[in-house]
């Protein structure tokens, strides 16, 4: 308690508030240049997301031991339905010679198809950070002034990397602009003040800069993996959660300004009272994200610490810089609705007071009906299909997928993404006898002569279930070898995602439950809250699937969506219930259970609803991205947060609290006897 008082005094002291402001100015000056370098450390290798410990990852790790190192070839398809002409062959040969400076080693002549309608030119490229740039040069060359009637497409790993690079080009800045516009609109509507909205927005922007700088330093000097698209999720998370915490603190500060003549004292009290739910919220989200350290997927594993850094950045800014700015600016920052000392608190009759009275009239019927609504939406999840193919990785069909389809129509098997088998003894004979294998290449020895790598072309495309079955048969036929790339990598990704769901989801639930139990000093309330949040997740999943299938036209959900959606919705959805129930506990300690519950709903309803709209907006912005996975995460989390904000938190949880009565706090002290300090408060009854 003494420590919390001392910390609260720093940004609210008459002199120390200026010291805090100067400190943050110095931090921002240092952070902004570093934050601008974050894009420089984004991992550009096409295989950077492979699961830890998987065979496909081991194959990738062994690749440098072979001549040419880590390669991601660009494969150019030349297709003419009426048959390849002499001019077409001359064009492919001219492209081969022109692209020699870009390639890593010699480019072999184009290989004709057996039906005479296609040519396949393979350009060896290093799988590094400049892969997309080199692939762009190839595409510009081969597609420029192509002979009439000749379809030319770049595919293979380099083509896929280029598609992803094009999709993310300049999107981060656009997302940030749209996010700021939406957050500004919500804050203006909430406060109806020409000035106050700037403070949460400025604090969110500073949090993002500090977080980005920290992530850059860890990536540059500690090997932290930063994937394409991670900055978009970070933007949404940091902006949303920082604004949420700012709104909660502002609401408490406004209350205390009516009770204290000195704004410094008002902020000290507000900061102490807001600290418990805000810090508990940050701990919930941080620890929930850190559960991803148990994940196998590279993207999932890295998102944990990066997301936790973002949440901590938002927490520190809101609990130090924002209070200092508010007391520096004074009461006038709330103009035109300036809270004065001695002003009466808002009279009952607001929208959330009316909601509370209606819920209190028949609480059991209300929570049963609300649960039925969630169950109805969750029923939409029964027809879910998971696993997007390459053609639907982007919201528009990738050019590399078109090229892959063209080659598969004219060459046996899938030549664009062969499987690689690395072994310490010959395996060619065993591989040729495996059903589903179309072709076995010539073994390539490693530079030290201890290993061989054999390329295997399957009869089925890598995204096909038949290809995954063939990989399993290959691994059974050569158990001493490591089988990776192509369909083997797809299989390992699917198995890693399944592992992460089995391990991370129970961990997140356990962590969130423990934090709620510690904060609320009860067992029943945390269990009920967890149950409602999980129910809202399945409701959002079902409703989201209906939107994706019939409004967006997506044939399936990305395999990462179930885990990512659960993580963000549970960790963030618990926040609003935590803000409400912690205030209920505070009010119940001063009153009877019914009065305290309804008063807490009336006091927190407006600020929590605004916070929910802000968070839903920041994640909803991801829907403008050209990456299907990002669109699905954005829509699912936005839908889940809105359900949590306007149905679960505002209707179902208060109804459960009222229906269970003081048993809601079992086995804590509030479940047994009213507080000795309880004092009656008038609450209008329905």
XYZ file of C-alpha atoms in Angstrom:
686
model
C 0.000 0.000 0.000
C 2.824 2.402 0.914
C 4.611 1.604 -2.351
C 1.459 2.199 -4.407
C 0.959 5.560 -2.711
C 4.540 6.600 -3.491
C 4.222 5.523 -7.117
C 0.901 7.334 -7.471
C 2.486 10.491 -6.056
C 5.172 10.702 -8.773
C 3.025 11.771 -11.761
C 0.616 13.741 -9.563
C 3.032 15.813 -7.455
C 3.255 19.554 -8.020
C 6.918 19.270 -9.030
C 7.348 15.591 -9.887
C 4.664 15.780 -12.593
C 7.075 17.954 -14.605
C 9.909 15.501 -14.027
C 7.716 12.674 -15.333
C 6.841 14.738 -18.418
C 10.497 15.545 -19.133
C 11.436 11.890 -18.695
C 8.834 10.834 -21.249
C 9.965 13.487 -23.702
C 13.477 12.044 -23.490
C 12.145 8.488 -23.928
C 10.132 9.477 -26.996
C 13.107 11.258 -28.564
C 15.146 8.076 -28.194
C 12.342 5.697 -29.190
C 11.043 7.279 -32.407
C 14.187 6.664 -34.537
C 14.405 3.082 -33.277
C 10.706 2.448 -33.897
C 11.176 3.563 -37.498
C 13.645 0.717 -37.993
C 11.193 -2.024 -36.995
C 10.479 -2.939 -40.616
C 14.212 -3.574 -41.096
C 14.130 -6.573 -38.755
C 10.989 -8.210 -40.145
C 12.021 -11.740 -41.112
C 11.726 -12.101 -44.868
C 12.717 -15.754 -45.344
C 9.891 -17.876 -46.742
C 10.536 -20.669 -44.199
C 10.908 -18.514 -41.087
C 7.633 -19.696 -39.545
C 8.392 -23.424 -39.502
C 7.532 -25.177 -36.216
C 10.247 -25.664 -33.662
C 11.590 -29.223 -33.593
C 9.693 -30.445 -36.670
C 11.376 -32.503 -39.392
C 10.753 -29.725 -41.925
C 12.559 -27.308 -39.623
C 15.501 -29.698 -39.290
C 15.700 -29.916 -43.087
C 15.791 -26.113 -43.214
C 18.551 -26.034 -40.591
C 20.617 -28.544 -42.575
C 20.226 -26.638 -45.854
C 23.403 -24.515 -45.422
C 25.440 -27.734 -45.529
C 24.553 -28.174 -49.199
C 25.979 -26.286 -52.161
C 23.955 -23.158 -52.829
C 22.877 -22.797 -49.218
C 19.309 -21.845 -48.450
C 17.485 -21.514 -51.749
C 14.002 -20.296 -52.674
C 13.821 -20.677 -56.446
C 11.632 -18.636 -58.700
C 9.847 -20.829 -61.255
C 8.540 -19.206 -64.414
C 5.685 -20.887 -66.280
C 5.348 -20.191 -70.011
C 2.076 -21.645 -71.317
C 0.434 -21.479 -74.739
C -2.715 -23.569 -75.138
C -2.118 -24.090 -78.865
C 1.456 -25.276 -78.269
C 4.794 -23.607 -77.545
C 6.279 -21.859 -80.606
C 9.855 -21.196 -81.617
C 9.346 -17.563 -80.594
C 8.204 -18.707 -77.150
C 11.318 -20.848 -76.726
C 13.485 -17.938 -77.842
C 11.782 -15.684 -75.290
C 12.398 -18.166 -72.472
C 16.061 -18.448 -73.501
C 16.410 -14.652 -73.613
C 14.900 -14.433 -70.123
C 17.324 -17.084 -68.871
C 20.326 -15.083 -70.060
C 18.983 -11.737 -68.871
C 18.285 -13.080 -65.363
C 21.750 -14.582 -64.855
C 22.933 -11.618 -62.682
C 19.978 -12.117 -60.325
C 20.397 -15.871 -59.896
C 22.535 -17.722 -57.381
C 24.472 -19.966 -59.729
C 23.721 -21.218 -63.218
C 20.188 -21.152 -64.634
C 19.406 -24.363 -66.512
C 17.548 -24.116 -69.857
C 13.754 -24.141 -69.714
C 12.216 -27.626 -69.484
C 9.412 -28.354 -71.988
C 6.290 -30.244 -70.958
C 5.416 -33.565 -72.574
C 2.302 -32.117 -74.196
C 4.360 -29.363 -75.842
C 2.231 -26.554 -74.382
C 4.456 -25.278 -71.562
C 8.002 -24.368 -70.588
C 9.352 -24.259 -67.039
C 12.319 -22.052 -66.190
C 13.833 -22.368 -62.693
C 15.911 -19.454 -61.331
C 17.884 -20.331 -58.162
C 17.625 -17.552 -55.554
C 18.955 -17.302 -51.976
C 16.222 -17.426 -49.338
C 17.111 -14.165 -47.599
C 15.689 -10.779 -46.768
C 16.081 -9.605 -50.374
C 14.098 -12.538 -51.799
C 11.016 -10.428 -52.580
C 13.144 -7.766 -54.286
C 14.878 -10.329 -56.505
C 11.562 -12.009 -57.290
C 10.186 -8.620 -58.336
C 13.021 -8.180 -60.801
C 12.293 -11.586 -62.290
C 8.597 -10.868 -62.640
C 9.240 -7.499 -64.259
C 11.532 -9.126 -66.796
C 9.498 -12.200 -67.768
C 6.098 -10.479 -67.948
C 7.310 -7.441 -69.906
C 6.288 -7.523 -73.596
C 5.431 -11.231 -73.571
C 4.473 -12.641 -77.020
C 0.697 -12.453 -77.685
C -1.127 -15.571 -76.488
C 1.719 -16.684 -74.193
C 0.774 -16.747 -70.524
C 3.763 -16.052 -68.269
C 3.582 -16.355 -64.470
C 6.185 -16.412 -61.694
C 5.574 -19.088 -59.054
C 7.576 -21.246 -56.653
C 8.863 -20.042 -53.254
C 10.131 -16.759 -54.711
C 6.772 -16.044 -56.342
C 4.974 -16.722 -53.064
C 7.355 -14.403 -51.183
C 6.706 -11.680 -53.745
C 2.942 -12.036 -53.374
C 3.243 -11.629 -49.614
C 5.606 -8.669 -49.991
C 3.208 -6.939 -52.393
C 0.321 -7.541 -50.005
C 2.113 -5.933 -47.068
C 3.647 -3.036 -49.004
C 2.609 0.253 -47.370
C -0.282 -1.478 -45.559
C 1.130 -0.857 -42.062
C 1.045 2.931 -42.475
C -2.465 2.800 -43.939
C -3.673 0.655 -41.054
C -2.201 3.077 -38.529
C -3.932 6.049 -40.172
C -7.308 4.273 -40.290
C -6.899 3.159 -36.670
C -6.169 6.708 -35.505
C -9.174 8.075 -37.413
C -11.538 5.490 -35.906
C -10.215 5.941 -32.358
C -10.504 9.720 -32.731
C -14.127 9.418 -33.866
C -15.056 7.192 -30.913
C -13.330 9.494 -28.416
C -15.010 12.589 -29.845
C -18.417 10.926 -29.566
C -17.646 9.710 -26.054
C -16.362 12.970 -24.553
C -17.862 15.581 -26.868
C -14.822 17.671 -26.089
C -12.569 19.370 -28.645
C -9.455 18.688 -26.533
C -9.814 15.713 -24.198
C -9.769 13.105 -26.980
C -6.202 14.079 -27.841
C -4.706 12.751 -24.607
C -5.694 9.059 -24.996
C -4.701 9.219 -28.663
C -1.298 10.766 -27.922
C -0.666 8.235 -25.166
C -1.558 5.355 -27.503
C 0.779 6.715 -30.182
C 3.615 7.040 -27.649
C 2.957 3.500 -26.381
C 3.233 2.207 -29.937
C 6.522 4.030 -30.540
C 8.057 2.776 -27.304
C 6.864 -0.773 -27.957
C 8.136 -0.754 -31.539
C 11.522 0.521 -30.354
C 11.769 -2.220 -27.721
C 10.797 -4.910 -30.247
C 13.365 -3.582 -32.725
C 16.146 -3.695 -30.122
C 15.248 -7.240 -29.095
C 15.091 -8.372 -32.718
C 18.392 -6.694 -33.592
C 20.384 -7.755 -30.548
C 18.566 -10.734 -28.990
C 17.328 -12.631 -32.049
C 13.596 -12.006 -31.499
C 11.660 -13.245 -34.528
C 9.376 -10.600 -36.115
C 7.160 -11.966 -38.886
C 5.300 -10.224 -41.686
C 1.955 -9.024 -40.330
C 3.037 -8.953 -36.689
C 3.289 -5.152 -36.678
C -0.356 -4.947 -37.810
C -1.492 -7.043 -34.829
C 0.781 -5.000 -32.556
C -0.777 -1.744 -33.793
C -4.282 -3.000 -33.052
C -3.373 -4.423 -29.653
C -1.379 -1.426 -28.390
C -3.793 1.232 -29.656
C -6.822 -0.614 -28.367
C -5.546 -1.583 -24.952
C -3.803 1.754 -24.227
C -6.978 3.654 -25.074
C -9.010 1.283 -22.885
C -6.792 1.926 -19.873
C -6.838 5.668 -20.545
C -10.647 5.713 -20.667
C -10.893 3.867 -17.363
C -8.475 6.254 -15.649
C -10.242 9.301 -17.085
C -13.589 8.059 -15.768
C -12.218 7.619 -12.235
C -10.439 10.985 -12.380
C -13.672 12.728 -13.377
C -15.421 11.154 -10.372
C -12.692 12.255 -7.964
C -12.597 15.826 -9.320
C -16.150 16.239 -7.976
C -14.990 15.080 -4.533
C -11.673 16.961 -4.217
C -10.870 20.633 -4.573
C -7.231 19.866 -5.444
C -6.843 18.156 -8.809
C -3.527 16.632 -7.696
C -5.223 14.867 -4.802
C -8.087 13.842 -7.095
C -5.634 12.192 -9.486
C -3.753 10.461 -6.651
C -6.979 8.859 -5.459
C -8.138 8.027 -8.982
C -4.795 6.472 -9.823
C -4.786 4.296 -6.713
C -8.358 3.109 -7.286
C -7.899 2.464 -11.003
C -4.548 0.734 -10.492
C -5.898 -2.627 -9.288
C -8.209 -3.393 -12.247
C -5.855 -1.860 -14.821
C -2.783 -3.736 -13.548
C -4.815 -6.930 -13.217
C -6.021 -6.452 -16.786
C -2.479 -5.942 -18.050
C -1.293 -8.985 -16.111
C -4.112 -11.062 -17.582
C -3.324 -10.095 -21.157
C 0.467 -10.314 -20.700
C 0.437 -13.718 -19.045
C -2.136 -14.952 -21.537
C 0.130 -13.887 -24.391
C 3.186 -15.377 -22.714
C 1.403 -18.735 -22.709
C 2.351 -18.712 -26.404
C 5.899 -19.503 -25.324
C 4.617 -23.079 -25.038
C 3.684 -23.000 -28.739
C 5.552 -24.790 -31.512
C 4.616 -22.439 -34.350
C 7.217 -19.742 -34.920
C 4.626 -16.979 -35.410
C 2.684 -17.966 -32.295
C 5.835 -18.314 -30.200
C 7.149 -14.871 -31.169
C 3.801 -13.104 -30.801
C 3.752 -13.887 -27.070
C 6.649 -11.681 -25.923
C 5.997 -9.027 -28.583
C 2.353 -8.679 -27.542
C 3.296 -8.651 -23.848
C 5.784 -5.840 -24.498
C 3.002 -3.868 -26.171
C 0.628 -4.319 -23.245
C 3.294 -3.339 -20.706
C 4.142 -0.287 -22.791
C 0.513 0.815 -22.741
C 0.246 0.195 -18.997
C 3.356 2.206 -18.106
C 2.358 5.143 -20.314
C -1.199 5.319 -18.969
C -0.135 5.001 -15.341
C 2.613 7.625 -15.537
C 2.466 10.008 -18.499
C -1.323 10.363 -18.740
C -1.807 11.329 -15.048
C 1.001 13.884 -15.329
C -0.536 15.445 -18.432
C -4.007 15.570 -16.900
C -2.881 17.384 -13.757
C -0.668 19.720 -15.808
C -3.547 20.747 -18.054
C -6.026 21.016 -15.186
C -9.799 20.747 -15.155
C -10.302 22.802 -18.304
C -9.159 19.876 -20.451
C -12.711 18.490 -19.910
C -14.306 21.602 -21.440
C -17.167 22.137 -22.085
C -18.346 19.641 -19.391
C -15.860 20.572 -16.671
C -16.253 18.597 -13.404
C -16.248 21.021 -10.451
C -15.578 20.282 -6.805
C -18.875 19.701 -5.052
C -20.844 18.889 -8.194
C -23.440 16.195 -7.582
C -22.715 12.894 -9.344
C -24.878 12.211 -12.394
C -28.401 11.346 -11.371
C -29.774 7.876 -12.046
C -31.735 7.392 -15.230
C -28.887 7.018 -17.687
C -28.981 4.235 -20.233
C -26.925 1.843 -18.099
C -29.007 2.578 -15.013
C -32.100 1.682 -17.037
C -30.424 -1.487 -18.299
C -29.549 -2.410 -14.723
C -33.119 -1.956 -13.498
C -34.473 -4.140 -16.294
C -31.873 -6.830 -15.609
C -32.620 -6.680 -11.865
C -36.346 -7.224 -12.441
C -35.883 -10.827 -13.672
C -32.171 -11.685 -13.574
C -32.529 -15.452 -14.092
C -34.663 -15.043 -17.185
C -32.209 -12.440 -18.508
C -29.063 -14.549 -18.227
C -30.805 -17.638 -19.605
C -32.068 -15.634 -22.591
C -28.647 -14.053 -23.120
C -26.973 -17.452 -22.999
C -29.497 -18.745 -25.538
C -28.490 -15.941 -27.915
C -24.831 -16.927 -27.560
C -25.711 -20.587 -28.077
C -27.645 -19.729 -31.239
C -24.669 -17.902 -32.697
C -22.301 -20.661 -31.596
C -24.390 -23.167 -33.557
C -23.042 -21.545 -36.706
C -19.652 -23.025 -35.837
C -20.914 -26.572 -36.418
C -20.261 -26.316 -40.162
C -16.797 -24.770 -39.919
C -14.137 -25.808 -42.413
C -10.493 -25.087 -41.566
C -7.356 -24.920 -43.640
C -6.964 -22.369 -46.429
C -5.256 -23.431 -49.637
C -2.664 -21.257 -51.369
C -5.220 -19.690 -53.686
C -7.048 -18.207 -50.700
C -4.045 -17.139 -48.640
C -4.667 -13.615 -49.965
C -8.084 -12.039 -50.372
C -7.369 -11.955 -54.114
C -5.924 -14.946 -55.974
C -2.096 -14.766 -55.751
C -0.229 -14.690 -59.049
C 2.043 -17.472 -57.794
C -0.980 -19.727 -57.232
C -2.100 -19.104 -60.818
C 1.383 -20.030 -62.046
C 1.400 -23.158 -59.907
C -1.945 -24.199 -61.351
C -0.646 -23.684 -64.887
C 2.406 -25.882 -64.270
C 0.402 -28.613 -62.558
C -1.819 -28.826 -65.649
C 1.139 -29.617 -67.919
C 3.741 -31.373 -65.733
C 3.316 -34.561 -63.667
C 3.077 -33.855 -59.946
C 3.805 -30.532 -58.268
C 7.178 -29.240 -59.468
C 6.962 -25.876 -57.715
C 7.332 -27.179 -54.155
C 9.061 -30.584 -54.062
C 9.682 -32.444 -50.825
C 13.293 -32.588 -49.624
C 14.606 -35.751 -47.975
C 17.890 -35.332 -46.070
C 19.632 -38.502 -44.930
C 23.047 -39.938 -44.139
C 22.580 -42.918 -46.484
C 21.000 -43.475 -49.939
C 17.177 -43.519 -49.922
C 16.366 -43.256 -53.637
C 15.176 -46.856 -54.023
C 12.928 -46.670 -50.967
C 11.396 -43.386 -52.130
C 10.507 -44.673 -55.604
C 8.372 -47.449 -54.083
C 6.189 -45.075 -52.013
C 2.633 -44.603 -53.377
C 1.955 -40.962 -54.287
C 5.512 -40.212 -55.458
C 5.664 -38.923 -59.060
C 9.403 -38.409 -59.422
C 12.596 -38.817 -57.378
C 15.487 -36.494 -58.201
C 19.204 -37.163 -58.240
C 20.674 -37.114 -54.698
C 22.799 -34.070 -53.945
C 25.704 -34.561 -51.483
C 26.430 -32.058 -48.746
C 29.670 -30.084 -48.862
C 31.170 -32.299 -46.147
C 30.039 -35.481 -47.890
C 28.123 -36.778 -44.866
C 24.566 -36.097 -45.996
C 22.493 -36.350 -49.152
C 19.423 -34.337 -50.137
C 16.893 -35.787 -52.528
C 14.036 -33.823 -54.102
C 10.766 -35.738 -54.358
C 7.823 -34.644 -56.514
C 4.415 -35.872 -55.380
C 1.447 -36.610 -57.591
C -0.825 -34.381 -55.482
C -0.473 -30.638 -54.714
C 1.029 -29.800 -51.281
C -2.269 -28.378 -49.973
C -4.060 -31.653 -50.712
C -4.779 -34.278 -48.063
C -3.404 -36.943 -50.426
C -0.028 -35.161 -50.382
C 0.016 -35.184 -46.578
C -0.731 -38.917 -46.594
C 2.154 -39.420 -49.039
C 4.473 -37.529 -46.674
C 3.487 -39.837 -43.818
C 4.249 -42.854 -45.987
C 7.630 -41.399 -46.983
C 8.546 -40.783 -43.343
C 7.565 -44.330 -42.501
C 9.638 -45.684 -45.407
C 12.783 -43.724 -44.443
C 12.519 -43.304 -40.641
C 16.203 -42.385 -40.301
C 15.814 -39.373 -42.651
C 14.360 -35.893 -42.188
C 11.574 -35.033 -44.621
C 10.753 -31.367 -45.152
C 9.648 -28.607 -47.528
C 6.510 -28.684 -49.694
C 3.714 -30.877 -48.383
C 5.935 -31.997 -45.480
C 6.115 -28.405 -44.270
C 2.329 -28.039 -44.618
C 1.822 -31.211 -42.579
C 4.186 -30.020 -39.850
C 2.420 -26.654 -39.720
C -0.973 -28.313 -39.254
C 0.339 -30.605 -36.521
C 2.051 -27.701 -34.765
C -1.160 -25.650 -34.810
C -3.075 -28.587 -33.354
C -0.432 -28.925 -30.619
C -0.615 -25.211 -29.837
C -4.394 -25.331 -29.484
C -4.220 -28.323 -27.133
C -1.520 -26.762 -24.950
C -1.991 -22.985 -25.055
C -5.775 -22.760 -24.673
C -5.888 -24.616 -21.309
C -2.890 -22.579 -20.126
C -4.626 -19.301 -20.979
C -7.808 -20.367 -19.189
C -5.846 -21.393 -16.116
C -3.865 -18.145 -15.982
C -6.938 -15.964 -16.417
C -8.861 -17.908 -13.772
C -6.052 -17.554 -11.232
C -5.767 -13.799 -11.793
C -9.514 -13.339 -11.386
C -9.497 -15.408 -8.204
C -6.687 -13.307 -6.722
C -8.254 -9.996 -7.697
C -11.841 -10.817 -6.693
C -10.915 -13.082 -3.741
C -13.632 -15.480 -4.817
C -14.148 -18.667 -6.798
C -17.737 -18.530 -8.051
C -17.430 -15.126 -9.741
C -14.239 -16.041 -11.676
C -15.752 -19.345 -12.844
C -18.914 -17.637 -14.053
C -16.922 -14.920 -15.825
C -14.667 -17.453 -17.542
C -17.736 -19.423 -18.646
C -19.372 -16.343 -20.182
C -16.215 -15.292 -21.994
C -15.725 -18.781 -23.461
C -19.383 -18.791 -24.517
C -18.938 -15.437 -26.260
C -15.860 -16.838 -28.044
C -17.822 -19.720 -29.527
C -20.657 -17.337 -30.389
C -18.211 -15.061 -32.209
C -16.642 -18.070 -33.927
C -20.032 -19.233 -35.185
C -21.171 -15.772 -36.233
C -17.781 -15.050 -37.765
C -17.865 -18.251 -39.819
C -21.252 -17.266 -41.266
C -19.826 -13.871 -42.231
C -16.668 -15.355 -43.733
C -18.566 -17.982 -45.701
C -21.482 -15.946 -47.047
C -20.331 -12.311 -46.917
C -16.589 -12.586 -47.577
C -16.703 -15.755 -49.668
C -13.870 -17.523 -47.814
C -14.068 -21.320 -48.215
C -12.435 -22.056 -44.847
C -10.890 -20.585 -41.710
C -7.145 -20.212 -41.399
C -5.690 -22.850 -39.083
C -4.238 -20.119 -36.833
C -7.600 -18.438 -36.285
C -8.949 -20.702 -33.548
C -5.949 -20.085 -31.287
C -5.382 -16.410 -32.116
C -9.071 -15.625 -31.779
C -9.341 -17.457 -28.480
C -6.256 -15.791 -27.058
C -7.278 -12.241 -27.887
C -10.947 -12.670 -27.078
C -10.466 -14.396 -23.741
C -7.580 -12.216 -22.554
C -9.161 -8.984 -23.793
C -12.777 -9.988 -23.180
C -12.031 -10.735 -19.538
C -10.805 -7.147 -19.226
C -14.255 -5.614 -19.425
C -15.757 -8.131 -17.044
C -12.813 -7.524 -14.746
C -13.368 -3.746 -14.838
C -17.064 -4.231 -14.067
C -16.808 -6.899 -11.368
C -13.911 -5.241 -9.550
C -16.069 -2.096 -9.331
C -19.035 -4.218 -8.204
C -16.860 -5.607 -5.421
C -15.846 -2.108 -4.395
C -19.454 -0.904 -4.312
C -20.823 -4.035 -2.592
C -18.320 -3.497 0.228
C -20.012 -0.128 0.826
C -23.584 -1.261 0.341
C -25.789 -4.295 -0.131
C -25.123 -6.719 -2.998
C -28.005 -5.631 -5.234
C -27.360 -1.929 -4.816
C -23.627 -2.296 -5.333
C -24.093 -4.353 -8.503
C -26.504 -1.892 -10.100
C -24.460 1.133 -9.077
C -21.286 -0.384 -10.536
C -23.071 -1.127 -13.814
C -24.333 2.450 -14.027
C -20.922 3.946 -13.221
C -18.851 1.761 -15.547
C -21.303 1.156 -18.371
C -20.415 4.198 -20.458
C -16.639 3.973 -20.181
C -16.471 0.214 -20.718
C -18.777 0.431 -23.738
C -16.601 3.143 -25.249
C -13.504 1.068 -24.549
C -15.107 -1.947 -26.217
C -15.976 0.048 -29.320
C -12.403 1.374 -29.482
C -10.877 -2.101 -29.185
C -13.316 -3.587 -31.696
C -12.481 -0.770 -34.105
C -8.720 -1.232 -33.820
C -8.980 -4.955 -34.545
C -11.697 -4.443 -37.142
C -9.244 -2.342 -39.146
C -7.387 -5.575 -39.932
C -10.292 -6.418 -42.252
C -8.878 -4.017 -44.863
C -5.700 -6.091 -45.154
C -5.189 -8.297 -48.218
C -4.132 -11.257 -46.032
C -7.034 -13.622 -45.368
C -5.734 -14.672 -41.942
C -5.522 -11.031 -40.816
C -9.025 -10.277 -42.091
C -10.401 -13.253 -40.190
C -8.578 -12.372 -36.952
C -9.762 -8.754 -37.171
C -13.409 -9.598 -37.815
C -13.537 -12.409 -35.249
C -11.976 -10.368 -32.427
C -14.057 -7.282 -33.235
C -17.263 -9.337 -33.219
C -16.265 -11.088 -29.993
C -15.382 -7.838 -28.219
C -18.707 -6.270 -29.213
C -20.612 -9.322 -27.963
C -18.646 -9.197 -24.728
C -19.188 -5.469 -24.307
C -22.890 -5.146 -25.065
C -24.282 -8.558 -24.125
C -21.994 -10.489 -21.793
C -20.637 -7.646 -19.661
C -23.721 -5.412 -19.681
C -26.461 -8.041 -19.407
C -25.395 -11.615 -18.641
C -22.740 -10.991 -15.952
C -24.877 -8.498 -13.950
C -27.823 -10.916 -14.218
C -25.679 -13.783 -12.916
C -24.358 -11.594 -10.088
C -27.880 -10.586 -9.072
C -29.288 -14.113 -9.393
C -26.558 -15.737 -7.286
C -26.580 -12.921 -4.726
C -23.747 -12.922 -2.206
C -22.873 -16.474 -3.257
C -21.289 -14.726 -6.243
C -18.372 -13.896 -3.901
C -18.006 -17.366 -2.340
C -15.845 -18.244 -0.466
C -14.683 -14.654 0.153
C -15.789 -12.494 3.068
C -18.410 -10.688 0.987
C -20.310 -13.966 0.587
C -20.929 -14.283 4.315
C -21.899 -10.971 5.907
C -22.428 -7.405 4.722
C -19.502 -5.051 5.199
C -19.294 -3.354 8.566
C -18.798 -0.131 6.636
C -21.814 -0.644 4.432
C -24.038 2.339 3.996
C -27.339 2.361 2.124
C -27.575 4.088 -1.228
C -30.722 4.856 -3.073
C -31.252 2.865 -6.209
C -34.373 3.234 -8.238
C -36.291 -0.026 -8.552
C -38.102 -1.177 -11.611
